[in-house]
Amino acid sequence: MLVHPQFDPVAIALGPLQVHWYGLMYVIGFLGFLIIGKMRSKEPNSVMNPDRVDDMMFWGAIGVVAGGRIGYMLFYNLKGFLSDPVSLFQIWDGGMSFHGGLLGVILAMFLLARRWKLNFFQVSDFVAPLVPIGLGVGRIGNFINGELWGRATDVPWGMVFPQVDNIVRHPSQLYQAFLEGLVLFLVLNWFRKRSPPVGAISGLFLVGYGIARVIVEFVREPDAALGYVAWGWVTQGQVLSVPMILLGVLFMWFAYKKAKA
């Protein structure tokens, strides 16, 4: 049995200025996007350039934060939002949704594609292999904060989160960091080097993330405000992820069908 180390959520404190680990993970994710994105923008036949990567980072960051917060309130805490709409802006209290953040990023990519007169999938195919960087470090931030823990288990690597209770639980944050971060990053970057048709990389991202999320939700404790949403085992995360898988398969099918036409 392992015990969560109970990290101090504050990574750096300089007088009244405090930098939290979770915020630092966002910074690392954004920097990783910028560094690797600019390297890729210099590859032959790339439709991007370093300036466009800067634009994607700026507007994408806004999409992640705004979409993530709005999505959390709508998907996971609608009652709280309706009773206190101002809570939407209380980001310091926690609460971000990946699916909401994804919608925010999609809107940003759509607007940038129009500005640059590119196909939407040309932009999204460039962005998709970079997203797992932020997903992986974000889940590590969840682990450091001791939040989004797993369900009770008897596996040898089970962990007690003392801030919750004395039950041995799955360290599901680390499962997600591995699957949504490292594995998805490697798969997408392996796939893109095989020059797939436009739209296929975006489709594979949706499929890969959706499958990873559905799997981990079986061992992750459901959101306290919602619990299980169907049949005593289906979670909100799974409900939101299954359409991603179906849409991703559709994108890949259309991409290859168009390439053969």
Coordinates of C-alpha atoms in Angstrom, one line a residue:
M1 CA 0.0 0.0 0.0
L2 CA 1.3 3.4 -0.9
V3 CA 0.3 6.8 0.7
H4 CA 0.0 10.0 -1.3
P5 CA 2.9 12.3 -0.4
Q6 CA 0.6 15.2 0.4
F7 CA 2.6 17.7 -1.7
D8 CA 2.3 21.4 -0.9
P9 CA 0.1 22.7 -3.7
V10 CA 2.3 25.9 -3.8
A11 CA 5.4 25.2 -5.9
I12 CA 7.0 28.7 -5.5
A13 CA 6.3 31.3 -2.9
L14 CA 7.8 34.8 -3.2
G15 CA 6.2 36.9 -0.5
P16 CA 2.6 37.3 -1.3
L17 CA 3.2 35.8 -4.8
Q18 CA 2.4 32.1 -4.9
V19 CA 2.8 29.8 -7.9
H20 CA 0.7 26.6 -7.6
W21 CA 1.8 23.3 -9.1
Y22 CA -1.3 23.0 -11.1
G23 CA -0.8 26.4 -12.7
L24 CA 2.9 25.5 -13.3
M25 CA 1.7 22.4 -15.2
Y26 CA -0.3 24.6 -17.5
V27 CA 2.8 26.7 -18.2
I28 CA 4.9 23.6 -18.9
G29 CA 2.2 22.3 -21.3
F30 CA 2.0 25.6 -23.1
L31 CA 5.8 25.8 -23.4
G32 CA 6.0 22.3 -24.7
F33 CA 3.4 23.2 -27.4
L34 CA 5.4 26.2 -28.4
I35 CA 8.8 24.6 -28.5
I36 CA 7.8 21.4 -30.4
G37 CA 5.2 23.3 -32.5
K38 CA 7.9 25.8 -33.7
M39 CA 10.2 22.9 -34.5
R40 CA 7.5 21.2 -36.6
S41 CA 6.5 24.4 -38.3
K42 CA 10.0 24.4 -40.0
E43 CA 9.5 21.0 -41.5
P44 CA 9.2 20.8 -45.3
N45 CA 5.7 21.3 -46.6
S46 CA 4.4 22.6 -43.3
V47 CA 1.4 24.9 -43.6
M48 CA 2.5 26.6 -40.4
N49 CA 5.3 29.0 -39.4
P50 CA 6.6 30.1 -36.0
D51 CA 4.4 33.2 -36.0
R52 CA 1.3 31.1 -36.5
V53 CA 2.3 28.8 -33.7
D54 CA 2.5 31.8 -31.4
D55 CA -1.1 32.7 -32.5
M56 CA -2.3 29.1 -31.9
M57 CA -0.7 29.1 -28.5
F58 CA -2.3 32.5 -27.5
W59 CA -5.9 31.8 -28.7
G60 CA -5.7 28.1 -27.8
A61 CA -4.8 29.0 -24.2
I62 CA -7.8 31.2 -24.0
G63 CA -10.0 28.4 -25.4
V64 CA -8.6 25.9 -22.9
V65 CA -9.2 28.1 -19.9
A66 CA -12.6 29.7 -20.9
G67 CA -13.9 26.5 -22.5
G68 CA -12.6 24.3 -19.6
R69 CA -14.3 26.4 -17.0
I70 CA -17.6 26.8 -18.8
G71 CA -17.7 23.1 -19.7
Y72 CA -17.1 22.2 -16.0
M73 CA -20.0 24.3 -14.8
L74 CA -22.3 23.1 -17.5
F75 CA -21.3 19.4 -17.6
Y76 CA -20.5 18.8 -13.9
N77 CA -21.8 21.5 -11.7
L78 CA -24.9 22.9 -13.5
K79 CA -26.9 23.2 -10.2
G80 CA -24.1 25.2 -8.6
F81 CA -23.9 27.5 -11.6
L82 CA -27.7 28.1 -11.7
S83 CA -27.8 28.9 -8.0
D84 CA -24.7 31.2 -8.2
P85 CA -23.8 32.2 -11.7
V86 CA -20.9 34.3 -10.4
S87 CA -19.2 31.0 -9.5
L88 CA -18.3 30.6 -13.2
F89 CA -15.5 33.2 -12.7
Q90 CA -14.3 31.7 -9.4
I91 CA -11.5 29.6 -11.1
W92 CA -9.4 29.6 -7.9
D93 CA -12.0 27.3 -6.4
G94 CA -11.1 24.6 -9.0
G95 CA -13.1 22.9 -11.6
M96 CA -12.0 22.5 -15.3
S97 CA -13.4 20.1 -17.9
F98 CA -11.3 18.6 -20.7
H99 CA -14.3 18.3 -23.0
G100 CA -15.2 22.0 -22.5
G101 CA -11.6 23.0 -23.1
L102 CA -11.6 20.9 -26.3
L103 CA -14.6 22.8 -27.6
G104 CA -12.8 26.1 -26.8
V105 CA -9.8 25.0 -28.7
I106 CA -11.9 23.8 -31.6
L107 CA -13.5 27.3 -31.8
A108 CA -10.0 28.9 -31.7
M109 CA -8.7 26.6 -34.5
F110 CA -11.8 27.3 -36.6
L111 CA -11.4 31.1 -36.4
L112 CA -7.6 30.8 -37.1
A113 CA -8.2 28.6 -40.1
R114 CA -10.6 31.1 -41.6
R115 CA -8.1 34.0 -41.0
W116 CA -5.3 32.0 -42.6
K117 CA -7.6 30.6 -45.4
L118 CA -6.7 27.0 -44.5
N119 CA -8.8 23.9 -44.3
F120 CA -9.9 23.4 -40.6
F121 CA -8.3 20.0 -40.6
Q122 CA -4.9 21.4 -41.7
V123 CA -4.8 23.3 -38.5
S124 CA -6.3 20.6 -36.2
D125 CA -3.9 18.0 -37.7
F126 CA -1.0 20.2 -36.7
V127 CA -2.4 20.9 -33.2
A128 CA -3.6 17.4 -32.3
P129 CA -0.2 15.7 -31.7
L130 CA 0.9 18.5 -29.5
V131 CA -2.1 18.4 -27.1
P132 CA -1.1 15.3 -25.2
I133 CA 1.8 17.3 -23.7
G134 CA -0.6 19.5 -21.8
L135 CA -2.9 16.6 -21.0
G136 CA -0.1 14.5 -19.5
V137 CA 1.4 17.3 -17.3
G138 CA -2.1 18.4 -16.3
R139 CA -2.9 15.0 -14.9
I140 CA 0.4 15.1 -13.0
G141 CA -0.8 18.4 -11.6
N142 CA -4.0 16.6 -10.5
F143 CA -1.9 14.0 -8.7
I144 CA 0.3 16.5 -7.0
N145 CA -2.9 18.3 -5.7
G146 CA -4.3 14.9 -4.6
E147 CA -7.5 15.4 -6.6
L148 CA -9.5 13.3 -9.0
W149 CA -8.5 10.1 -7.2
G150 CA -9.6 6.6 -8.2
R151 CA -12.0 4.1 -6.8
A152 CA -11.3 1.6 -4.0
T153 CA -8.9 -1.2 -5.0
D154 CA -6.7 -4.0 -3.7
V155 CA -4.0 -3.8 -6.4
P156 CA -0.4 -3.7 -5.0
W157 CA 0.1 -0.2 -6.3
G158 CA -3.1 1.1 -4.7
M159 CA -2.7 4.4 -2.8
V160 CA -4.3 6.0 0.2
F161 CA -5.2 9.7 -0.2
P162 CA -5.3 10.9 3.4
Q163 CA -7.1 14.1 2.5
V164 CA -10.0 11.9 1.4
D165 CA -10.2 8.9 3.6
N166 CA -8.2 5.8 4.6
I167 CA -9.4 3.7 1.6
V168 CA -6.8 2.3 -0.8
R169 CA -7.6 3.7 -4.2
H170 CA -6.4 3.6 -7.8
P171 CA -3.9 6.5 -8.5
S172 CA -6.1 7.2 -11.6
Q173 CA -4.4 10.5 -12.2
L174 CA -1.2 8.7 -13.1
Y175 CA -3.1 6.3 -15.4
Q176 CA -4.5 9.2 -17.3
A177 CA -1.1 11.0 -17.4
F178 CA 0.3 7.8 -19.0
L179 CA -2.5 7.0 -21.4
E180 CA -3.7 10.6 -22.4
G181 CA -0.2 12.0 -22.2
L182 CA 2.7 9.7 -23.1
V183 CA 0.9 7.0 -25.0
L184 CA -1.3 9.3 -27.0
F185 CA 1.7 11.6 -27.8
L186 CA 3.7 8.7 -29.1
V187 CA 0.9 7.2 -31.2
L188 CA -0.1 10.5 -32.8
N189 CA 3.4 11.4 -33.7
W190 CA 4.2 8.0 -35.0
F191 CA 1.0 8.2 -37.1
R192 CA 1.7 11.7 -38.5
K193 CA 5.1 10.6 -39.8
R194 CA 3.3 8.2 -42.1
S195 CA 1.8 11.1 -44.0
P196 CA -1.9 10.2 -43.4
P197 CA -4.6 12.1 -45.4
V198 CA -5.8 15.5 -44.0
G199 CA -8.2 15.0 -41.1
A200 CA -7.0 11.5 -40.2
I201 CA -4.7 12.8 -37.4
S202 CA -7.5 14.8 -35.9
G203 CA -9.8 11.7 -36.0
L204 CA -7.2 9.5 -34.4
F205 CA -6.8 12.0 -31.6
L206 CA -10.5 11.9 -30.8
V207 CA -10.5 8.1 -30.9
G208 CA -7.3 7.7 -28.8
Y209 CA -8.3 10.2 -26.1
G210 CA -11.9 8.9 -26.0
I211 CA -10.8 5.3 -25.6
A212 CA -8.2 6.2 -22.9
R213 CA -10.8 8.3 -21.0
V214 CA -13.5 5.6 -21.1
I215 CA -11.1 3.0 -19.8
V216 CA -9.8 5.0 -16.9
E217 CA -13.3 6.1 -15.9
F218 CA -13.9 2.5 -14.8
V219 CA -11.4 3.0 -12.0
R220 CA -11.7 6.7 -11.4
E221 CA -14.1 7.9 -8.7
P222 CA -17.1 9.6 -10.3
D223 CA -17.7 13.3 -9.8
A224 CA -19.2 13.8 -6.4
A225 CA -21.9 16.2 -7.6
L226 CA -23.1 13.7 -10.3
G227 CA -22.1 10.2 -9.2
Y228 CA -23.0 7.6 -11.8
V229 CA -25.3 8.9 -14.5
A230 CA -26.7 5.6 -15.8
W231 CA -27.0 1.9 -14.8
G232 CA -24.9 2.4 -11.6
W233 CA -21.6 2.4 -13.5
V234 CA -21.6 4.9 -16.4
T235 CA -19.9 8.2 -15.6
Q236 CA -20.3 11.6 -17.2
G237 CA -16.7 11.4 -18.5
Q238 CA -17.7 8.3 -20.5
V239 CA -20.9 9.9 -21.8
L240 CA -18.9 12.8 -23.1
S241 CA -16.1 10.6 -24.5
V242 CA -18.1 8.0 -26.5
P243 CA -19.3 10.6 -29.1
M244 CA -15.6 11.7 -29.5
I245 CA -14.7 8.1 -30.5
L246 CA -17.6 7.9 -33.0
L247 CA -16.8 11.3 -34.5
G248 CA -13.1 10.4 -34.7
V249 CA -13.8 7.2 -36.6
L250 CA -16.1 9.2 -38.9
F251 CA -13.3 11.7 -39.5
M252 CA -10.8 9.0 -40.3
W253 CA -13.2 7.2 -42.7
F254 CA -13.9 10.4 -44.6
A255 CA -10.2 11.3 -44.7
Y256 CA -9.2 8.0 -46.3
K257 CA -12.3 7.9 -48.6
K258 CA -11.5 11.4 -49.9
A259 CA -7.8 10.5 -50.4
K260 CA -8.8 7.5 -52.5
A261 CA -11.3 9.5 -54.6

